[in-house]
């Protein structure tokens, strides 16, 4: 018999679980005298710690409860590869598992996550410690607070904002959206338009932009309107003839065009937010959209809706 099979072998890990599995594997391989450190090295360190100063009056100042010690390891959550609202849902699940005052870091590749995380913290009352961009990944550090549970974060200011979700790329529906948005902005109220799926076609740049796309993005690009001037009517479009007739009548009646209304909305401070998830699905790149458009996700919109008293889906 090999001498190594007769000696005593000791296996240990942090808490004893991996050591237990390793000891069973070694026994199956012929090692008979295998010992596992039950409870792991953490329990061993606790038992063998020096408690000679126990019972003596404490002289050192205790750290504040709301200031985690510098050596405390902040858990890191990986949400890379997820599209909206995946990272926000992952953040919610992870924040529920830590105690008040603790922090966590979450990594995501979704370009709209950093903005969503800020909006989520504004709504829930948790503290956004920092935001970083590391090699194409967005890292957000958040501290959990008890503010939401204790009911001290309720905004008592009455909501006055207006939010619109433009889901359709029909010319008449887009016109209605910008008419309402400009009217609300003229009354001095904060207005946000959230463009999702087909509605993204209403905020494309007037001239084609070269962008690198995969096969699916190219197929969508061939089927979707190139810009807002290619939008059709929801009824009586007649292969685009109806939309041209509508624009002609609007010009004769001195009604601003869709492009003019869109420009007025931006000048009046209306916020344009493009849904990142919809952009990914439909193969639309950031370079194809107007420069004034910001990128966000469901959390960003819900934050704006929380501060609004009118929310319309068009």
mmCIF file of C-alpha atoms in Angstrom:
data_model
loop_
_atom_site.group_PDB
_atom_site.id
_atom_site.type_symbol
_atom_site.label_atom_id
_atom_site.label_comp_id
_atom_site.label_asym_id
_atom_site.label_seq_id
_atom_site.Cartn_x
_atom_site.Cartn_y
_atom_site.Cartn_z
ATOM 1 C CA UNK A 1 0.000 0.000 0.000
ATOM 2 C CA UNK A 2 1.266 3.496 -0.874
ATOM 3 C CA UNK A 3 2.486 5.351 2.201
ATOM 4 C CA UNK A 4 0.350 8.424 1.349
ATOM 5 C CA UNK A 5 -2.849 6.396 1.894
ATOM 6 C CA UNK A 6 -1.834 5.580 5.512
ATOM 7 C CA UNK A 7 -1.121 9.076 6.768
ATOM 8 C CA UNK A 8 -3.634 11.479 8.339
ATOM 9 C CA UNK A 9 -4.916 14.110 5.905
ATOM 10 C CA UNK A 10 -6.723 17.210 7.123
ATOM 11 C CA UNK A 11 -9.095 19.170 4.875
ATOM 12 C CA UNK A 12 -10.617 22.556 5.675
ATOM 13 C CA UNK A 13 -12.345 25.483 3.983
ATOM 14 C CA UNK A 14 -14.075 28.658 5.139
ATOM 15 C CA UNK A 15 -17.216 27.126 6.683
ATOM 16 C CA UNK A 16 -16.744 23.362 6.268
ATOM 17 C CA UNK A 17 -19.056 22.619 3.328
ATOM 18 C CA UNK A 18 -16.424 22.361 0.598
ATOM 19 C CA UNK A 19 -14.132 20.542 2.987
ATOM 20 C CA UNK A 20 -16.864 17.949 3.562
ATOM 21 C CA UNK A 21 -17.208 17.302 -0.162
ATOM 22 C CA UNK A 22 -13.439 17.158 -0.618
ATOM 23 C CA UNK A 23 -13.017 14.647 2.225
ATOM 24 C CA UNK A 24 -15.627 12.325 0.692
ATOM 25 C CA UNK A 25 -13.876 12.477 -2.671
ATOM 26 C CA UNK A 26 -10.544 11.614 -1.055
ATOM 27 C CA UNK A 27 -12.081 8.631 0.758
ATOM 28 C CA UNK A 28 -13.484 7.353 -2.531
ATOM 29 C CA UNK A 29 -9.981 7.609 -4.000
ATOM 30 C CA UNK A 30 -8.507 5.419 -1.250
ATOM 31 C CA UNK A 31 -7.447 7.906 1.404
ATOM 32 C CA UNK A 32 -8.766 6.310 4.588
ATOM 33 C CA UNK A 33 -7.554 8.712 7.286
ATOM 34 C CA UNK A 34 -9.178 11.945 6.119
ATOM 35 C CA UNK A 35 -10.275 14.576 8.623
ATOM 36 C CA UNK A 36 -12.538 17.552 7.853
ATOM 37 C CA UNK A 37 -12.456 20.685 10.022
ATOM 38 C CA UNK A 38 -16.135 21.009 10.979
ATOM 39 C CA UNK A 39 -17.270 24.620 10.887
ATOM 40 C CA UNK A 40 -14.310 25.606 8.745
ATOM 41 C CA UNK A 41 -11.531 28.044 9.378
ATOM 42 C CA UNK A 42 -13.921 30.790 10.482
ATOM 43 C CA UNK A 43 -15.160 28.746 13.432
ATOM 44 C CA UNK A 44 -11.601 27.702 14.242
ATOM 45 C CA UNK A 45 -10.485 31.346 14.260
ATOM 46 C CA UNK A 46 -13.342 32.272 16.599
ATOM 47 C CA UNK A 47 -12.565 29.458 19.035
ATOM 48 C CA UNK A 48 -8.823 30.102 19.113
ATOM 49 C CA UNK A 49 -9.101 33.912 19.327
ATOM 50 C CA UNK A 50 -7.472 35.700 22.263
ATOM 51 C CA UNK A 51 -10.163 36.781 24.734
ATOM 52 C CA UNK A 52 -7.779 37.711 27.532
ATOM 53 C CA UNK A 53 -9.091 41.287 27.575
ATOM 54 C CA UNK A 54 -12.685 40.169 28.090
ATOM 55 C CA UNK A 55 -14.413 42.009 30.936
ATOM 56 C CA UNK A 56 -12.098 45.033 30.770
ATOM 57 C CA UNK A 57 -13.645 48.470 30.136
ATOM 58 C CA UNK A 58 -13.584 49.476 26.500
ATOM 59 C CA UNK A 59 -11.452 52.497 25.678
ATOM 60 C CA UNK A 60 -11.746 52.581 21.890
ATOM 61 C CA UNK A 61 -14.612 54.468 20.300
ATOM 62 C CA UNK A 62 -17.103 52.226 18.543
ATOM 63 C CA UNK A 63 -17.622 52.898 14.815
ATOM 64 C CA UNK A 64 -20.879 54.530 13.807
ATOM 65 C CA UNK A 65 -23.568 52.098 12.734
ATOM 66 C CA UNK A 66 -24.303 53.961 9.544
ATOM 67 C CA UNK A 67 -20.633 54.041 8.482
ATOM 68 C CA UNK A 68 -19.442 50.581 7.400
ATOM 69 C CA UNK A 69 -15.839 49.864 8.315
ATOM 70 C CA UNK A 70 -13.329 50.228 5.534
ATOM 71 C CA UNK A 71 -12.378 46.543 5.640
ATOM 72 C CA UNK A 72 -15.951 45.353 5.140
ATOM 73 C CA UNK A 73 -16.208 43.582 1.819
ATOM 74 C CA UNK A 74 -18.996 44.951 -0.363
ATOM 75 C CA UNK A 75 -20.891 42.160 -2.175
ATOM 76 C CA UNK A 76 -20.822 42.397 -5.959
ATOM 77 C CA UNK A 77 -23.780 41.365 -8.123
ATOM 78 C CA UNK A 78 -23.253 40.451 -11.776
ATOM 79 C CA UNK A 79 -26.096 41.545 -14.067
ATOM 80 C CA UNK A 80 -24.009 41.666 -17.242
ATOM 81 C CA UNK A 81 -25.754 40.522 -20.393
ATOM 82 C CA UNK A 82 -29.220 41.372 -19.068
ATOM 83 C CA UNK A 83 -31.478 43.831 -20.848
ATOM 84 C CA UNK A 84 -33.911 46.198 -19.160
ATOM 85 C CA UNK A 85 -35.634 45.560 -16.777
ATOM 86 C CA UNK A 86 -33.360 42.614 -15.822
ATOM 87 C CA UNK A 87 -30.622 44.625 -14.038
ATOM 88 C CA UNK A 88 -33.160 46.617 -12.007
ATOM 89 C CA UNK A 89 -34.978 43.435 -10.939
ATOM 90 C CA UNK A 90 -31.615 41.924 -9.969
ATOM 91 C CA UNK A 91 -30.836 45.067 -7.978
ATOM 92 C CA UNK A 92 -34.169 44.880 -6.147
ATOM 93 C CA UNK A 93 -33.657 41.203 -5.247
ATOM 94 C CA UNK A 94 -30.109 41.844 -4.036
ATOM 95 C CA UNK A 95 -30.956 44.931 -1.959
ATOM 96 C CA UNK A 96 -33.659 42.933 -0.157
ATOM 97 C CA UNK A 97 -31.038 40.418 1.006
ATOM 98 C CA UNK A 98 -28.743 42.866 2.803
ATOM 99 C CA UNK A 99 -29.237 44.757 6.051
ATOM 100 C CA UNK A 100 -29.905 48.460 6.434
ATOM 101 C CA UNK A 101 -26.652 50.417 6.247
ATOM 102 C CA UNK A 102 -24.870 47.818 4.135
ATOM 103 C CA UNK A 103 -23.723 48.438 0.583
ATOM 104 C CA UNK A 104 -23.623 46.389 -2.597
ATOM 105 C CA UNK A 105 -22.119 46.812 -6.047
ATOM 106 C CA UNK A 106 -23.878 45.722 -9.220
ATOM 107 C CA UNK A 107 -22.303 45.361 -12.660
ATOM 108 C CA UNK A 108 -24.317 45.648 -15.878
ATOM 109 C CA UNK A 109 -23.650 46.066 -19.580
ATOM 110 C CA UNK A 110 -26.978 47.766 -20.325
ATOM 111 C CA UNK A 111 -26.101 51.382 -21.333
ATOM 112 C CA UNK A 112 -29.269 52.680 -19.701
ATOM 113 C CA UNK A 113 -28.632 50.999 -16.345
ATOM 114 C CA UNK A 114 -26.672 53.851 -14.760
ATOM 115 C CA UNK A 115 -29.548 56.251 -15.401
ATOM 116 C CA UNK A 116 -32.080 53.657 -14.256
ATOM 117 C CA UNK A 117 -30.149 53.050 -11.032
ATOM 118 C CA UNK A 118 -30.205 56.764 -10.211
ATOM 119 C CA UNK A 119 -33.944 56.936 -10.885
ATOM 120 C CA UNK A 120 -34.548 53.783 -8.829
ATOM 121 C CA UNK A 121 -32.680 55.231 -5.850
ATOM 122 C CA UNK A 122 -34.571 58.518 -6.135
ATOM 123 C CA UNK A 123 -37.849 56.601 -6.016
ATOM 124 C CA UNK A 124 -37.033 54.047 -3.302
ATOM 125 C CA UNK A 125 -34.964 56.306 -1.044
ATOM 126 C CA UNK A 126 -31.760 54.241 -1.075
ATOM 127 C CA UNK A 127 -28.413 56.043 -1.361
ATOM 128 C CA UNK A 128 -26.466 55.971 -4.620
ATOM 129 C CA UNK A 129 -22.835 56.044 -3.475
ATOM 130 C CA UNK A 130 -21.003 56.079 -6.813
ATOM 131 C CA UNK A 131 -21.187 55.219 -10.504
ATOM 132 C CA UNK A 132 -18.261 53.926 -12.544
ATOM 133 C CA UNK A 133 -17.622 52.718 -16.078
ATOM 134 C CA UNK A 134 -15.061 49.912 -16.260
ATOM 135 C CA UNK A 135 -14.166 48.391 -19.640
ATOM 136 C CA UNK A 136 -17.628 48.821 -21.088
ATOM 137 C CA UNK A 137 -19.377 47.749 -17.876
ATOM 138 C CA UNK A 138 -21.399 50.029 -15.620
ATOM 139 C CA UNK A 139 -20.691 49.618 -11.904
ATOM 140 C CA UNK A 140 -23.060 51.134 -9.365
ATOM 141 C CA UNK A 141 -22.613 51.126 -5.586
ATOM 142 C CA UNK A 142 -25.767 51.538 -3.492
ATOM 143 C CA UNK A 143 -26.332 51.750 0.270
ATOM 144 C CA UNK A 144 -29.564 50.365 1.694
ATOM 145 C CA UNK A 145 -31.550 52.696 3.932
ATOM 146 C CA UNK A 146 -34.606 52.223 6.108
ATOM 147 C CA UNK A 147 -36.168 55.391 4.737
ATOM 148 C CA UNK A 148 -38.721 53.675 2.519
ATOM 149 C CA UNK A 149 -39.862 51.182 5.172
ATOM 150 C CA UNK A 150 -40.232 53.863 7.829
ATOM 151 C CA UNK A 151 -42.327 56.017 5.503
ATOM 152 C CA UNK A 152 -40.059 59.071 5.770
ATOM 153 C CA UNK A 153 -39.323 59.239 2.060
ATOM 154 C CA UNK A 154 -42.830 60.014 0.912
ATOM 155 C CA UNK A 155 -42.848 63.052 -1.341
ATOM 156 C CA UNK A 156 -45.567 65.342 -0.008
ATOM 157 C CA UNK A 157 -45.251 67.750 -2.942
ATOM 158 C CA UNK A 158 -48.207 67.240 -5.300
ATOM 159 C CA UNK A 159 -47.179 65.741 -8.637
ATOM 160 C CA UNK A 160 -47.472 68.165 -11.541
ATOM 161 C CA UNK A 161 -45.510 66.464 -14.312
ATOM 162 C CA UNK A 162 -46.843 64.871 -17.490
ATOM 163 C CA UNK A 163 -45.471 61.687 -19.047
ATOM 164 C CA UNK A 164 -46.254 60.104 -22.396
ATOM 165 C CA UNK A 165 -45.284 56.697 -23.773
ATOM 166 C CA UNK A 166 -45.088 56.802 -27.567
ATOM 167 C CA UNK A 167 -45.354 53.159 -28.612
ATOM 168 C CA UNK A 168 -46.687 53.721 -32.136
ATOM 169 C CA UNK A 169 -44.968 55.097 -35.222
ATOM 170 C CA UNK A 170 -48.225 56.206 -36.842
ATOM 171 C CA UNK A 171 -48.012 59.807 -37.998
ATOM 172 C CA UNK A 172 -51.339 60.839 -36.491
ATOM 173 C CA UNK A 173 -50.508 59.336 -33.088
ATOM 174 C CA UNK A 174 -47.072 60.933 -33.047
ATOM 175 C CA UNK A 175 -48.663 64.290 -33.877
ATOM 176 C CA UNK A 176 -51.117 63.908 -30.999
ATOM 177 C CA UNK A 177 -48.255 63.128 -28.628
ATOM 178 C CA UNK A 178 -46.257 66.234 -29.516
ATOM 179 C CA UNK A 179 -49.348 68.460 -29.472
ATOM 180 C CA UNK A 180 -50.133 67.357 -25.911
ATOM 181 C CA UNK A 181 -46.487 67.567 -24.834
ATOM 182 C CA UNK A 182 -46.073 71.102 -26.163
ATOM 183 C CA UNK A 183 -49.327 72.163 -24.535
ATOM 184 C CA UNK A 184 -48.237 70.839 -21.146
ATOM 185 C CA UNK A 185 -44.773 72.395 -21.505
ATOM 186 C CA UNK A 186 -46.364 75.751 -22.346
ATOM 187 C CA UNK A 187 -48.111 75.616 -18.962
ATOM 188 C CA UNK A 188 -44.739 75.392 -17.243
ATOM 189 C CA UNK A 189 -45.022 71.728 -16.288
ATOM 190 C CA UNK A 190 -42.233 69.129 -16.576
ATOM 191 C CA UNK A 191 -42.929 66.812 -19.509
ATOM 192 C CA UNK A 192 -41.302 63.512 -20.467
ATOM 193 C CA UNK A 193 -41.879 61.428 -23.593
ATOM 194 C CA UNK A 194 -40.718 57.819 -23.390
ATOM 195 C CA UNK A 195 -40.162 56.372 -26.876
ATOM 196 C CA UNK A 196 -40.380 52.596 -27.076
ATOM 197 C CA UNK A 197 -40.482 50.031 -29.898
ATOM 198 C CA UNK A 198 -42.088 51.557 -33.032
ATOM 199 C CA UNK A 199 -42.169 54.991 -31.431
ATOM 200 C CA UNK A 200 -38.375 55.182 -31.778
ATOM 201 C CA UNK A 201 -38.863 55.939 -35.476
ATOM 202 C CA UNK A 202 -40.246 59.365 -34.537
ATOM 203 C CA UNK A 203 -36.911 60.532 -33.095
ATOM 204 C CA UNK A 204 -34.505 59.283 -35.750
ATOM 205 C CA UNK A 205 -32.133 61.768 -37.356
ATOM 206 C CA UNK A 206 -33.375 63.216 -40.651
ATOM 207 C CA UNK A 207 -30.381 61.864 -42.554
ATOM 208 C CA UNK A 208 -29.213 58.259 -42.633
ATOM 209 C CA UNK A 209 -26.292 57.439 -40.344
ATOM 210 C CA UNK A 210 -23.860 54.612 -40.962
ATOM 211 C CA UNK A 211 -23.919 52.222 -38.024
ATOM 212 C CA UNK A 212 -22.520 48.746 -37.512
ATOM 213 C CA UNK A 213 -25.358 46.213 -37.223
ATOM 214 C CA UNK A 214 -25.828 42.459 -37.157
ATOM 215 C CA UNK A 215 -28.027 40.579 -39.614
ATOM 216 C CA UNK A 216 -31.167 41.172 -37.532
ATOM 217 C CA UNK A 217 -30.459 44.872 -37.192
ATOM 218 C CA UNK A 218 -30.011 45.161 -40.953
ATOM 219 C CA UNK A 219 -33.304 43.354 -41.581
ATOM 220 C CA UNK A 220 -35.153 45.670 -39.189
ATOM 221 C CA UNK A 221 -33.451 48.642 -40.818
ATOM 222 C CA UNK A 222 -34.820 47.677 -44.227
ATOM 223 C CA UNK A 223 -38.375 47.348 -42.911
ATOM 224 C CA UNK A 224 -38.530 50.344 -40.555
ATOM 225 C CA UNK A 225 -38.974 53.991 -41.621
ATOM 226 C CA UNK A 226 -35.663 55.791 -42.126
ATOM 227 C CA UNK A 227 -36.874 58.828 -40.189
ATOM 228 C CA UNK A 228 -40.022 60.648 -39.077
ATOM 229 C CA UNK A 229 -40.896 61.659 -42.647
ATOM 230 C CA UNK A 230 -41.498 58.006 -43.457
ATOM 231 C CA UNK A 231 -44.254 57.550 -40.864
ATOM 232 C CA UNK A 232 -47.646 56.455 -42.164
ATOM 233 C CA UNK A 233 -51.198 56.942 -40.940
ATOM 234 C CA UNK A 234 -52.957 54.501 -38.646
ATOM 235 C CA UNK A 235 -55.926 54.490 -41.043
ATOM 236 C CA UNK A 236 -56.298 55.261 -44.756
ATOM 237 C CA UNK A 237 -52.537 55.249 -45.257
ATOM 238 C CA UNK A 238 -52.896 53.876 -48.803
ATOM 239 C CA UNK A 239 -49.233 52.829 -49.151
ATOM 240 C CA UNK A 240 -48.027 56.198 -47.863
ATOM 241 C CA UNK A 241 -50.317 58.365 -49.990
ATOM 242 C CA UNK A 242 -52.552 59.131 -47.004
ATOM 243 C CA UNK A 243 -49.602 60.422 -44.957
ATOM 244 C CA UNK A 244 -48.535 62.724 -47.803
ATOM 245 C CA UNK A 245 -52.082 64.042 -48.107
ATOM 246 C CA UNK A 246 -52.172 64.664 -44.354
ATOM 247 C CA UNK A 247 -48.939 66.663 -44.473
ATOM 248 C CA UNK A 248 -50.216 68.638 -47.454
ATOM 249 C CA UNK A 249 -53.461 69.556 -45.698
ATOM 250 C CA UNK A 250 -51.562 70.493 -42.524
ATOM 251 C CA UNK A 251 -49.367 72.839 -44.528
ATOM 252 C CA UNK A 252 -52.390 74.478 -46.159
ATOM 253 C CA UNK A 253 -54.073 74.901 -42.759
ATOM 254 C CA UNK A 254 -50.863 76.377 -41.299
ATOM 255 C CA UNK A 255 -50.482 73.475 -38.883
ATOM 256 C CA UNK A 256 -46.907 72.771 -37.833
ATOM 257 C CA UNK A 257 -45.365 69.597 -39.198
ATOM 258 C CA UNK A 258 -44.315 66.712 -36.972
ATOM 259 C CA UNK A 259 -40.684 67.761 -37.264
ATOM 260 C CA UNK A 260 -41.524 71.345 -36.247
ATOM 261 C CA UNK A 261 -43.523 70.159 -33.243
ATOM 262 C CA UNK A 262 -40.658 67.903 -32.219
ATOM 263 C CA UNK A 263 -38.224 70.816 -32.393
ATOM 264 C CA UNK A 264 -40.595 73.001 -30.377
ATOM 265 C CA UNK A 265 -40.869 70.305 -27.717
ATOM 266 C CA UNK A 266 -37.094 70.186 -27.310
ATOM 267 C CA UNK A 267 -36.894 73.979 -27.148
ATOM 268 C CA UNK A 268 -39.611 73.974 -24.462
ATOM 269 C CA UNK A 269 -37.597 71.573 -22.303
ATOM 270 C CA UNK A 270 -39.538 68.373 -22.994
ATOM 271 C CA UNK A 271 -37.395 65.374 -22.044
ATOM 272 C CA UNK A 272 -36.970 62.674 -24.703
ATOM 273 C CA UNK A 273 -36.049 59.211 -23.379
ATOM 274 C CA UNK A 274 -35.421 56.252 -25.698
ATOM 275 C CA UNK A 275 -35.972 52.745 -24.347
ATOM 276 C CA UNK A 276 -32.654 50.887 -24.406
ATOM 277 C CA UNK A 277 -34.267 47.447 -24.499
ATOM 278 C CA UNK A 278 -36.396 48.399 -27.517
ATOM 279 C CA UNK A 279 -33.305 49.729 -29.280
ATOM 280 C CA UNK A 280 -31.508 46.429 -28.730
ATOM 281 C CA UNK A 281 -34.444 44.347 -29.955
ATOM 282 C CA UNK A 282 -35.079 46.449 -33.067
ATOM 283 C CA UNK A 283 -31.431 46.946 -33.985
ATOM 284 C CA UNK A 284 -31.446 50.732 -33.566
ATOM 285 C CA UNK A 285 -28.140 52.325 -32.537
ATOM 286 C CA UNK A 286 -27.672 55.471 -30.479
ATOM 287 C CA UNK A 287 -26.067 57.222 -33.458
ATOM 288 C CA UNK A 288 -29.336 56.981 -35.413
ATOM 289 C CA UNK A 289 -31.320 59.011 -32.861
ATOM 290 C CA UNK A 290 -31.401 62.764 -32.308
ATOM 291 C CA UNK A 291 -28.560 64.128 -30.199
ATOM 292 C CA UNK A 292 -31.003 65.546 -27.631
ATOM 293 C CA UNK A 293 -32.403 62.098 -26.845
ATOM 294 C CA UNK A 294 -31.259 60.403 -23.638
ATOM 295 C CA UNK A 295 -31.197 56.648 -23.089
ATOM 296 C CA UNK A 296 -33.071 55.005 -20.232
ATOM 297 C CA UNK A 297 -35.148 52.073 -19.157
ATOM 298 C CA UNK A 298 -38.278 51.189 -17.272
ATOM 299 C CA UNK A 299 -36.960 52.509 -13.936
ATOM 300 C CA UNK A 300 -36.228 55.897 -15.478
ATOM 301 C CA UNK A 301 -39.756 56.158 -16.825
ATOM 302 C CA UNK A 302 -41.344 54.962 -13.579
ATOM 303 C CA UNK A 303 -39.410 57.630 -11.703
ATOM 304 C CA UNK A 304 -40.835 60.301 -14.006
ATOM 305 C CA UNK A 305 -44.322 58.777 -13.739
ATOM 306 C CA UNK A 306 -44.055 58.894 -9.940
ATOM 307 C CA UNK A 307 -43.665 62.666 -10.189
ATOM 308 C CA UNK A 308 -46.500 63.093 -12.709
ATOM 309 C CA UNK A 309 -50.268 63.313 -12.357
ATOM 310 C CA UNK A 310 -50.989 62.351 -15.973
ATOM 311 C CA UNK A 311 -49.520 59.318 -17.758
ATOM 312 C CA UNK A 312 -50.661 58.521 -21.294
ATOM 313 C CA UNK A 313 -49.848 55.503 -23.468
ATOM 314 C CA UNK A 314 -50.092 56.326 -27.169
#
